[in-house]
């Protein structure tokens, strides 16, 4: 079972392993070095303290091991999800579960109307992750295949009023509250894509 948690001091070494040569191949960036890892942790911690919060950079943890990062960007025209996973953890469903969990935050507490994502055409594995998490392709833009997902619709009662929302029982949409320092703020849809 995966867990999403805030990043903090002590995660720098794990970031170096996550942002490796293999994992950054399709990101158009170089692998992370030690200075960047330290700077990134400081920046992420500062972003987590902002109010209203526009960026969620959460660690994807399995059995206490930080295997990846899942991000929700709310500072763009349309909210966007991105993710990166340590190469030795690929193919186990962790990225899909991480994306599903951050969507629970986006469509739950944050009540976002839509979330987008993108990947390079030469990285079909990333597209499979997005489709498994519920995203639908919407086109191609600036050399990326783009995707979108909207929250599940709430059924209407016969009288025209909204029917009570059924409780979610899927483990995919259970985000541990204790792991996020979320501030309740009005939601302003943002972000384009990661």
mmCIF file with all atom_site columns, C-alpha atoms in Angstrom:
data_model
loop_
_atom_site.group_PDB
_atom_site.id
_atom_site.type_symbol
_atom_site.label_atom_id
_atom_site.label_alt_id
_atom_site.label_comp_id
_atom_site.label_asym_id
_atom_site.label_entity_id
_atom_site.label_seq_id
_atom_site.pdbx_PDB_ins_code
_atom_site.Cartn_x
_atom_site.Cartn_y
_atom_site.Cartn_z
_atom_site.occupancy
_atom_site.B_iso_or_equiv
_atom_site.pdbx_formal_charge
_atom_site.auth_seq_id
_atom_site.auth_comp_id
_atom_site.auth_asym_id
_atom_site.auth_atom_id
_atom_site.pdbx_PDB_model_num
ATOM 1   C CA . UNK A 1 1   ? 0.000   0.000  0.000   1.00 0.00 ? 1   UNK A CA 1
ATOM 2   C CA . UNK A 1 2   ? 1.337   3.400  -0.912  1.00 0.00 ? 2   UNK A CA 1
ATOM 3   C CA . UNK A 1 3   ? 1.237   6.522  1.175   1.00 0.00 ? 3   UNK A CA 1
ATOM 4   C CA . UNK A 1 4   ? 1.619   10.158 0.164   1.00 0.00 ? 4   UNK A CA 1
ATOM 5   C CA . UNK A 1 5   ? 3.396   12.491 2.573   1.00 0.00 ? 5   UNK A CA 1
ATOM 6   C CA . UNK A 1 6   ? 4.958   15.924 2.690   1.00 0.00 ? 6   UNK A CA 1
ATOM 7   C CA . UNK A 1 7   ? 8.661   16.089 1.868   1.00 0.00 ? 7   UNK A CA 1
ATOM 8   C CA . UNK A 1 8   ? 11.052  17.295 4.535   1.00 0.00 ? 8   UNK A CA 1
ATOM 9   C CA . UNK A 1 9   ? 14.627  17.484 5.696   1.00 0.00 ? 9   UNK A CA 1
ATOM 10  C CA . UNK A 1 10  ? 16.303  14.130 5.253   1.00 0.00 ? 10  UNK A CA 1
ATOM 11  C CA . UNK A 1 11  ? 14.663  13.402 1.889   1.00 0.00 ? 11  UNK A CA 1
ATOM 12  C CA . UNK A 1 12  ? 17.548  14.816 -0.176  1.00 0.00 ? 12  UNK A CA 1
ATOM 13  C CA . UNK A 1 13  ? 19.296  11.481 -0.713  1.00 0.00 ? 13  UNK A CA 1
ATOM 14  C CA . UNK A 1 14  ? 16.042  9.869  -1.834  1.00 0.00 ? 14  UNK A CA 1
ATOM 15  C CA . UNK A 1 15  ? 15.472  12.707 -4.325  1.00 0.00 ? 15  UNK A CA 1
ATOM 16  C CA . UNK A 1 16  ? 18.872  11.963 -5.881  1.00 0.00 ? 16  UNK A CA 1
ATOM 17  C CA . UNK A 1 17  ? 17.798  8.364  -6.444  1.00 0.00 ? 17  UNK A CA 1
ATOM 18  C CA . UNK A 1 18  ? 14.389  9.401  -7.799  1.00 0.00 ? 18  UNK A CA 1
ATOM 19  C CA . UNK A 1 19  ? 15.708  12.052 -10.221 1.00 0.00 ? 19  UNK A CA 1
ATOM 20  C CA . UNK A 1 20  ? 18.269  9.687  -11.761 1.00 0.00 ? 20  UNK A CA 1
ATOM 21  C CA . UNK A 1 21  ? 19.465  9.435  -15.372 1.00 0.00 ? 21  UNK A CA 1
ATOM 22  C CA . UNK A 1 22  ? 16.813  6.782  -16.160 1.00 0.00 ? 22  UNK A CA 1
ATOM 23  C CA . UNK A 1 23  ? 13.933  8.623  -14.504 1.00 0.00 ? 23  UNK A CA 1
ATOM 24  C CA . UNK A 1 24  ? 14.667  12.032 -16.023 1.00 0.00 ? 24  UNK A CA 1
ATOM 25  C CA . UNK A 1 25  ? 15.124  10.736 -19.577 1.00 0.00 ? 25  UNK A CA 1
ATOM 26  C CA . UNK A 1 26  ? 11.681  11.930 -20.716 1.00 0.00 ? 26  UNK A CA 1
ATOM 27  C CA . UNK A 1 27  ? 11.555  15.087 -18.602 1.00 0.00 ? 27  UNK A CA 1
ATOM 28  C CA . UNK A 1 28  ? 13.935  17.148 -20.700 1.00 0.00 ? 28  UNK A CA 1
ATOM 29  C CA . UNK A 1 29  ? 16.198  17.804 -17.743 1.00 0.00 ? 29  UNK A CA 1
ATOM 30  C CA . UNK A 1 30  ? 19.429  16.522 -16.252 1.00 0.00 ? 30  UNK A CA 1
ATOM 31  C CA . UNK A 1 31  ? 19.524  14.210 -13.238 1.00 0.00 ? 31  UNK A CA 1
ATOM 32  C CA . UNK A 1 32  ? 19.375  15.978 -9.890  1.00 0.00 ? 32  UNK A CA 1
ATOM 33  C CA . UNK A 1 33  ? 22.608  16.779 -8.048  1.00 0.00 ? 33  UNK A CA 1
ATOM 34  C CA . UNK A 1 34  ? 23.087  17.203 -4.284  1.00 0.00 ? 34  UNK A CA 1
ATOM 35  C CA . UNK A 1 35  ? 22.804  21.008 -4.348  1.00 0.00 ? 35  UNK A CA 1
ATOM 36  C CA . UNK A 1 36  ? 19.562  20.870 -6.304  1.00 0.00 ? 36  UNK A CA 1
ATOM 37  C CA . UNK A 1 37  ? 18.169  18.202 -3.941  1.00 0.00 ? 37  UNK A CA 1
ATOM 38  C CA . UNK A 1 38  ? 18.814  20.452 -0.925  1.00 0.00 ? 38  UNK A CA 1
ATOM 39  C CA . UNK A 1 39  ? 17.324  23.447 -2.696  1.00 0.00 ? 39  UNK A CA 1
ATOM 40  C CA . UNK A 1 40  ? 14.292  21.448 -3.849  1.00 0.00 ? 40  UNK A CA 1
ATOM 41  C CA . UNK A 1 41  ? 13.484  20.262 -0.322  1.00 0.00 ? 41  UNK A CA 1
ATOM 42  C CA . UNK A 1 42  ? 13.659  23.857 0.972   1.00 0.00 ? 42  UNK A CA 1
ATOM 43  C CA . UNK A 1 43  ? 11.452  25.106 -1.881  1.00 0.00 ? 43  UNK A CA 1
ATOM 44  C CA . UNK A 1 44  ? 8.897   22.328 -1.387  1.00 0.00 ? 44  UNK A CA 1
ATOM 45  C CA . UNK A 1 45  ? 8.691   22.980 2.337   1.00 0.00 ? 45  UNK A CA 1
ATOM 46  C CA . UNK A 1 46  ? 8.179   26.712 1.656   1.00 0.00 ? 46  UNK A CA 1
ATOM 47  C CA . UNK A 1 47  ? 5.449   25.942 -0.908  1.00 0.00 ? 47  UNK A CA 1
ATOM 48  C CA . UNK A 1 48  ? 3.686   23.711 1.655   1.00 0.00 ? 48  UNK A CA 1
ATOM 49  C CA . UNK A 1 49  ? 3.580   26.631 4.107   1.00 0.00 ? 49  UNK A CA 1
ATOM 50  C CA . UNK A 1 50  ? 1.963   29.056 1.646   1.00 0.00 ? 50  UNK A CA 1
ATOM 51  C CA . UNK A 1 51  ? -1.630  30.076 2.058   1.00 0.00 ? 51  UNK A CA 1
ATOM 52  C CA . UNK A 1 52  ? -3.427  29.648 -0.192  1.00 0.00 ? 52  UNK A CA 1
ATOM 53  C CA . UNK A 1 53  ? -1.434  26.656 -1.235  1.00 0.00 ? 53  UNK A CA 1
ATOM 54  C CA . UNK A 1 54  ? -0.886  26.348 -4.983  1.00 0.00 ? 54  UNK A CA 1
ATOM 55  C CA . UNK A 1 55  ? 1.608   23.479 -5.164  1.00 0.00 ? 55  UNK A CA 1
ATOM 56  C CA . UNK A 1 56  ? 1.486   20.051 -3.548  1.00 0.00 ? 56  UNK A CA 1
ATOM 57  C CA . UNK A 1 57  ? 4.736   18.096 -3.930  1.00 0.00 ? 57  UNK A CA 1
ATOM 58  C CA . UNK A 1 58  ? 4.184   14.838 -2.090  1.00 0.00 ? 58  UNK A CA 1
ATOM 59  C CA . UNK A 1 59  ? 6.450   11.903 -1.550  1.00 0.00 ? 59  UNK A CA 1
ATOM 60  C CA . UNK A 1 60  ? 5.198   8.499  -2.694  1.00 0.00 ? 60  UNK A CA 1
ATOM 61  C CA . UNK A 1 61  ? 6.192   6.068  0.052   1.00 0.00 ? 61  UNK A CA 1
ATOM 62  C CA . UNK A 1 62  ? 5.960   2.281  0.095   1.00 0.00 ? 62  UNK A CA 1
ATOM 63  C CA . UNK A 1 63  ? 6.950   0.409  3.258   1.00 0.00 ? 63  UNK A CA 1
ATOM 64  C CA . UNK A 1 64  ? 8.768   3.498  4.563   1.00 0.00 ? 64  UNK A CA 1
ATOM 65  C CA . UNK A 1 65  ? 10.811  3.922  1.363   1.00 0.00 ? 65  UNK A CA 1
ATOM 66  C CA . UNK A 1 66  ? 10.445  7.168  -0.631  1.00 0.00 ? 66  UNK A CA 1
ATOM 67  C CA . UNK A 1 67  ? 10.077  5.874  -4.208  1.00 0.00 ? 67  UNK A CA 1
ATOM 68  C CA . UNK A 1 68  ? 8.716   8.866  -6.064  1.00 0.00 ? 68  UNK A CA 1
ATOM 69  C CA . UNK A 1 69  ? 7.124   12.281 -6.188  1.00 0.00 ? 69  UNK A CA 1
ATOM 70  C CA . UNK A 1 70  ? 3.567   13.192 -7.163  1.00 0.00 ? 70  UNK A CA 1
ATOM 71  C CA . UNK A 1 71  ? 2.706   16.858 -7.766  1.00 0.00 ? 71  UNK A CA 1
ATOM 72  C CA . UNK A 1 72  ? -0.518  18.815 -8.009  1.00 0.00 ? 72  UNK A CA 1
ATOM 73  C CA . UNK A 1 73  ? -0.042  22.264 -9.544  1.00 0.00 ? 73  UNK A CA 1
ATOM 74  C CA . UNK A 1 74  ? -2.852  24.739 -8.862  1.00 0.00 ? 74  UNK A CA 1
ATOM 75  C CA . UNK A 1 75  ? -1.031  27.849 -10.106 1.00 0.00 ? 75  UNK A CA 1
ATOM 76  C CA . UNK A 1 76  ? -1.853  27.413 -13.796 1.00 0.00 ? 76  UNK A CA 1
ATOM 77  C CA . UNK A 1 77  ? -4.925  27.993 -15.973 1.00 0.00 ? 77  UNK A CA 1
ATOM 78  C CA . UNK A 1 78  ? -6.013  24.370 -15.317 1.00 0.00 ? 78  UNK A CA 1
ATOM 79  C CA . UNK A 1 79  ? -4.818  22.232 -12.403 1.00 0.00 ? 79  UNK A CA 1
ATOM 80  C CA . UNK A 1 80  ? -2.189  19.665 -13.403 1.00 0.00 ? 80  UNK A CA 1
ATOM 81  C CA . UNK A 1 81  ? -0.705  16.449 -12.064 1.00 0.00 ? 81  UNK A CA 1
ATOM 82  C CA . UNK A 1 82  ? 2.837   15.236 -12.657 1.00 0.00 ? 82  UNK A CA 1
ATOM 83  C CA . UNK A 1 83  ? 4.887   12.415 -11.190 1.00 0.00 ? 83  UNK A CA 1
ATOM 84  C CA . UNK A 1 84  ? 8.290   10.769 -11.232 1.00 0.00 ? 84  UNK A CA 1
ATOM 85  C CA . UNK A 1 85  ? 9.228   7.369  -9.879  1.00 0.00 ? 85  UNK A CA 1
ATOM 86  C CA . UNK A 1 86  ? 12.563  5.808  -9.044  1.00 0.00 ? 86  UNK A CA 1
ATOM 87  C CA . UNK A 1 87  ? 13.566  3.525  -11.930 1.00 0.00 ? 87  UNK A CA 1
ATOM 88  C CA . UNK A 1 88  ? 13.858  0.393  -9.761  1.00 0.00 ? 88  UNK A CA 1
ATOM 89  C CA . UNK A 1 89  ? 10.176  0.817  -8.804  1.00 0.00 ? 89  UNK A CA 1
ATOM 90  C CA . UNK A 1 90  ? 8.698   0.965  -12.309 1.00 0.00 ? 90  UNK A CA 1
ATOM 91  C CA . UNK A 1 91  ? 6.063   -1.524 -13.416 1.00 0.00 ? 91  UNK A CA 1
ATOM 92  C CA . UNK A 1 92  ? 4.514   -2.182 -10.003 1.00 0.00 ? 92  UNK A CA 1
ATOM 93  C CA . UNK A 1 93  ? 1.534   0.182  -10.170 1.00 0.00 ? 93  UNK A CA 1
ATOM 94  C CA . UNK A 1 94  ? 2.970   2.701  -7.713  1.00 0.00 ? 94  UNK A CA 1
ATOM 95  C CA . UNK A 1 95  ? 2.733   5.682  -10.080 1.00 0.00 ? 95  UNK A CA 1
ATOM 96  C CA . UNK A 1 96  ? -0.895  4.884  -10.897 1.00 0.00 ? 96  UNK A CA 1
ATOM 97  C CA . UNK A 1 97  ? -1.777  4.602  -7.209  1.00 0.00 ? 97  UNK A CA 1
ATOM 98  C CA . UNK A 1 98  ? 0.068   7.847  -6.438  1.00 0.00 ? 98  UNK A CA 1
ATOM 99  C CA . UNK A 1 99  ? -1.826  9.684  -9.174  1.00 0.00 ? 99  UNK A CA 1
ATOM 100 C CA . UNK A 1 100 ? -5.145  8.250  -7.970  1.00 0.00 ? 100 UNK A CA 1
ATOM 101 C CA . UNK A 1 101 ? -4.395  9.403  -4.442  1.00 0.00 ? 101 UNK A CA 1
ATOM 102 C CA . UNK A 1 102 ? -3.499  12.939 -5.454  1.00 0.00 ? 102 UNK A CA 1
ATOM 103 C CA . UNK A 1 103 ? -6.695  13.046 -7.535  1.00 0.00 ? 103 UNK A CA 1
ATOM 104 C CA . UNK A 1 104 ? -8.579  12.219 -4.329  1.00 0.00 ? 104 UNK A CA 1
ATOM 105 C CA . UNK A 1 105 ? -7.106  15.404 -2.851  1.00 0.00 ? 105 UNK A CA 1
ATOM 106 C CA . UNK A 1 106 ? -7.868  17.414 -6.011  1.00 0.00 ? 106 UNK A CA 1
ATOM 107 C CA . UNK A 1 107 ? -11.492 16.302 -6.301  1.00 0.00 ? 107 UNK A CA 1
ATOM 108 C CA . UNK A 1 108 ? -12.113 15.861 -2.577  1.00 0.00 ? 108 UNK A CA 1
ATOM 109 C CA . UNK A 1 109 ? -10.961 18.624 -0.245  1.00 0.00 ? 109 UNK A CA 1
ATOM 110 C CA . UNK A 1 110 ? -9.852  20.965 -3.037  1.00 0.00 ? 110 UNK A CA 1
ATOM 111 C CA . UNK A 1 111 ? -13.008 20.444 -5.144  1.00 0.00 ? 111 UNK A CA 1
ATOM 112 C CA . UNK A 1 112 ? -11.216 21.129 -8.422  1.00 0.00 ? 112 UNK A CA 1
ATOM 113 C CA . UNK A 1 113 ? -13.401 20.928 -11.545 1.00 0.00 ? 113 UNK A CA 1
ATOM 114 C CA . UNK A 1 114 ? -10.734 19.336 -13.753 1.00 0.00 ? 114 UNK A CA 1
ATOM 115 C CA . UNK A 1 115 ? -7.140  18.136 -13.644 1.00 0.00 ? 115 UNK A CA 1
ATOM 116 C CA . UNK A 1 116 ? -4.814  17.778 -16.614 1.00 0.00 ? 116 UNK A CA 1
ATOM 117 C CA . UNK A 1 117 ? -1.613  15.889 -17.313 1.00 0.00 ? 117 UNK A CA 1
ATOM 118 C CA . UNK A 1 118 ? 0.781   15.369 -20.200 1.00 0.00 ? 118 UNK A CA 1
ATOM 119 C CA . UNK A 1 119 ? 3.636   13.186 -21.385 1.00 0.00 ? 119 UNK A CA 1
ATOM 120 C CA . UNK A 1 120 ? 6.018   12.994 -24.295 1.00 0.00 ? 120 UNK A CA 1
ATOM 121 C CA . UNK A 1 121 ? 4.922   10.677 -27.134 1.00 0.00 ? 121 UNK A CA 1
ATOM 122 C CA . UNK A 1 122 ? 8.115   8.603  -26.764 1.00 0.00 ? 122 UNK A CA 1
ATOM 123 C CA . UNK A 1 123 ? 7.108   7.712  -23.188 1.00 0.00 ? 123 UNK A CA 1
ATOM 124 C CA . UNK A 1 124 ? 4.021   5.484  -23.637 1.00 0.00 ? 124 UNK A CA 1
ATOM 125 C CA . UNK A 1 125 ? 4.399   4.023  -20.123 1.00 0.00 ? 125 UNK A CA 1
ATOM 126 C CA . UNK A 1 126 ? 3.450   7.407  -18.700 1.00 0.00 ? 126 UNK A CA 1
ATOM 127 C CA . UNK A 1 127 ? 0.342   7.437  -20.863 1.00 0.00 ? 127 UNK A CA 1
ATOM 128 C CA . UNK A 1 128 ? -0.650  4.019  -19.503 1.00 0.00 ? 128 UNK A CA 1
ATOM 129 C CA . UNK A 1 129 ? -0.308  5.358  -15.941 1.00 0.00 ? 129 UNK A CA 1
ATOM 130 C CA . UNK A 1 130 ? -2.586  8.292  -16.738 1.00 0.00 ? 130 UNK A CA 1
ATOM 131 C CA . UNK A 1 131 ? -5.229  6.163  -18.473 1.00 0.00 ? 131 UNK A CA 1
ATOM 132 C CA . UNK A 1 132 ? -5.253  3.630  -15.619 1.00 0.00 ? 132 UNK A CA 1
ATOM 133 C CA . UNK A 1 133 ? -5.755  6.523  -13.184 1.00 0.00 ? 133 UNK A CA 1
ATOM 134 C CA . UNK A 1 134 ? -8.819  7.623  -15.173 1.00 0.00 ? 134 UNK A CA 1
ATOM 135 C CA . UNK A 1 135 ? -7.437  10.340 -17.464 1.00 0.00 ? 135 UNK A CA 1
ATOM 136 C CA . UNK A 1 136 ? -8.652  10.583 -21.059 1.00 0.00 ? 136 UNK A CA 1
ATOM 137 C CA . UNK A 1 137 ? -6.456  11.871 -23.899 1.00 0.00 ? 137 UNK A CA 1
ATOM 138 C CA . UNK A 1 138 ? -7.614  15.258 -25.211 1.00 0.00 ? 138 UNK A CA 1
ATOM 139 C CA . UNK A 1 139 ? -5.035  16.024 -27.881 1.00 0.00 ? 139 UNK A CA 1
ATOM 140 C CA . UNK A 1 140 ? -1.474  17.020 -28.512 1.00 0.00 ? 140 UNK A CA 1
ATOM 141 C CA . UNK A 1 141 ? 0.128   20.343 -27.648 1.00 0.00 ? 141 UNK A CA 1
ATOM 142 C CA . UNK A 1 142 ? 3.693   21.596 -27.872 1.00 0.00 ? 142 UNK A CA 1
ATOM 143 C CA . UNK A 1 143 ? 5.021   18.088 -28.483 1.00 0.00 ? 143 UNK A CA 1
ATOM 144 C CA . UNK A 1 144 ? 3.135   16.506 -25.556 1.00 0.00 ? 144 UNK A CA 1
ATOM 145 C CA . UNK A 1 145 ? 0.110   14.216 -25.473 1.00 0.00 ? 145 UNK A CA 1
ATOM 146 C CA . UNK A 1 146 ? -2.380  15.910 -23.160 1.00 0.00 ? 146 UNK A CA 1
ATOM 147 C CA . UNK A 1 147 ? -4.997  14.392 -20.854 1.00 0.00 ? 147 UNK A CA 1
ATOM 148 C CA . UNK A 1 148 ? -7.840  15.555 -18.638 1.00 0.00 ? 148 UNK A CA 1
ATOM 149 C CA . UNK A 1 149 ? -10.040 14.115 -15.923 1.00 0.00 ? 149 UNK A CA 1
ATOM 150 C CA . UNK A 1 150 ? -13.086 15.513 -14.151 1.00 0.00 ? 150 UNK A CA 1
ATOM 151 C CA . UNK A 1 151 ? -14.494 14.453 -10.790 1.00 0.00 ? 151 UNK A CA 1
ATOM 152 C CA . UNK A 1 152 ? -17.177 11.788 -10.764 1.00 0.00 ? 152 UNK A CA 1
ATOM 153 C CA . UNK A 1 153 ? -20.644 13.268 -11.274 1.00 0.00 ? 153 UNK A CA 1
ATOM 154 C CA . UNK A 1 154 ? -22.990 13.372 -8.326  1.00 0.00 ? 154 UNK A CA 1
ATOM 155 C CA . UNK A 1 155 ? -26.298 11.725 -9.289  1.00 0.00 ? 155 UNK A CA 1
ATOM 156 C CA . UNK A 1 156 ? -29.463 13.841 -9.124  1.00 0.00 ? 156 UNK A CA 1
ATOM 157 C CA . UNK A 1 157 ? -32.393 12.743 -6.995  1.00 0.00 ? 157 UNK A CA 1
ATOM 158 C CA . UNK A 1 158 ? -35.772 12.430 -8.789  1.00 0.00 ? 158 UNK A CA 1
ATOM 159 C CA . UNK A 1 159 ? -36.873 15.792 -7.333  1.00 0.00 ? 159 UNK A CA 1
ATOM 160 C CA . UNK A 1 160 ? -33.985 17.538 -9.095  1.00 0.00 ? 160 UNK A CA 1
ATOM 161 C CA . UNK A 1 161 ? -31.926 17.934 -5.936  1.00 0.00 ? 161 UNK A CA 1
ATOM 162 C CA . UNK A 1 162 ? -28.557 16.273 -5.651  1.00 0.00 ? 162 UNK A CA 1
ATOM 163 C CA . UNK A 1 163 ? -28.693 12.777 -4.264  1.00 0.00 ? 163 UNK A CA 1
ATOM 164 C CA . UNK A 1 164 ? -26.498 12.044 -1.265  1.00 0.00 ? 164 UNK A CA 1
ATOM 165 C CA . UNK A 1 165 ? -22.949 11.326 -2.348  1.00 0.00 ? 165 UNK A CA 1
ATOM 166 C CA . UNK A 1 166 ? -22.134 7.664  -1.788  1.00 0.00 ? 166 UNK A CA 1
ATOM 167 C CA . UNK A 1 167 ? -19.167 6.950  0.432   1.00 0.00 ? 167 UNK A CA 1
ATOM 168 C CA . UNK A 1 168 ? -16.053 5.990  -1.459  1.00 0.00 ? 168 UNK A CA 1
ATOM 169 C CA . UNK A 1 169 ? -14.909 2.554  -0.616  1.00 0.00 ? 169 UNK A CA 1
ATOM 170 C CA . UNK A 1 170 ? -12.081 2.322  -3.101  1.00 0.00 ? 170 UNK A CA 1
ATOM 171 C CA . UNK A 1 171 ? -8.637  2.348  -1.547  1.00 0.00 ? 171 UNK A CA 1
ATOM 172 C CA . UNK A 1 172 ? -7.489  4.345  -4.565  1.00 0.00 ? 172 UNK A CA 1
ATOM 173 C CA . UNK A 1 173 ? -9.077  7.517  -3.251  1.00 0.00 ? 173 UNK A CA 1
ATOM 174 C CA . UNK A 1 174 ? -8.033  7.357  0.362   1.00 0.00 ? 174 UNK A CA 1
ATOM 175 C CA . UNK A 1 175 ? -5.473  10.018 1.108   1.00 0.00 ? 175 UNK A CA 1
ATOM 176 C CA . UNK A 1 176 ? -4.115  9.806  4.654   1.00 0.00 ? 176 UNK A CA 1
ATOM 177 C CA . UNK A 1 177 ? -5.152  13.086 6.310   1.00 0.00 ? 177 UNK A CA 1
ATOM 178 C CA . UNK A 1 178 ? -2.339  12.877 8.835   1.00 0.00 ? 178 UNK A CA 1
ATOM 179 C CA . UNK A 1 179 ? 0.273   13.128 6.102   1.00 0.00 ? 179 UNK A CA 1
ATOM 180 C CA . UNK A 1 180 ? -0.830  16.427 4.570   1.00 0.00 ? 180 UNK A CA 1
ATOM 181 C CA . UNK A 1 181 ? -0.615  19.877 6.086   1.00 0.00 ? 181 UNK A CA 1
ATOM 182 C CA . UNK A 1 182 ? -3.502  21.206 4.053   1.00 0.00 ? 182 UNK A CA 1
ATOM 183 C CA . UNK A 1 183 ? -4.998  24.592 4.629   1.00 0.00 ? 183 UNK A CA 1
ATOM 184 C CA . UNK A 1 184 ? -8.683  24.968 3.959   1.00 0.00 ? 184 UNK A CA 1
ATOM 185 C CA . UNK A 1 185 ? -8.859  27.707 1.373   1.00 0.00 ? 185 UNK A CA 1
ATOM 186 C CA . UNK A 1 186 ? -11.211 28.628 -1.421  1.00 0.00 ? 186 UNK A CA 1
ATOM 187 C CA . UNK A 1 187 ? -10.412 26.683 -4.540  1.00 0.00 ? 187 UNK A CA 1
ATOM 188 C CA . UNK A 1 188 ? -9.309  28.608 -7.603  1.00 0.00 ? 188 UNK A CA 1
ATOM 189 C CA . UNK A 1 189 ? -8.686  26.201 -10.479 1.00 0.00 ? 189 UNK A CA 1
ATOM 190 C CA . UNK A 1 190 ? -5.243  26.638 -11.924 1.00 0.00 ? 190 UNK A CA 1
ATOM 191 C CA . UNK A 1 191 ? -2.301  24.807 -13.443 1.00 0.00 ? 191 UNK A CA 1
ATOM 192 C CA . UNK A 1 192 ? -1.855  23.631 -16.994 1.00 0.00 ? 192 UNK A CA 1
ATOM 193 C CA . UNK A 1 193 ? 0.392   20.648 -16.773 1.00 0.00 ? 193 UNK A CA 1
ATOM 194 C CA . UNK A 1 194 ? 3.565   19.494 -15.229 1.00 0.00 ? 194 UNK A CA 1
#
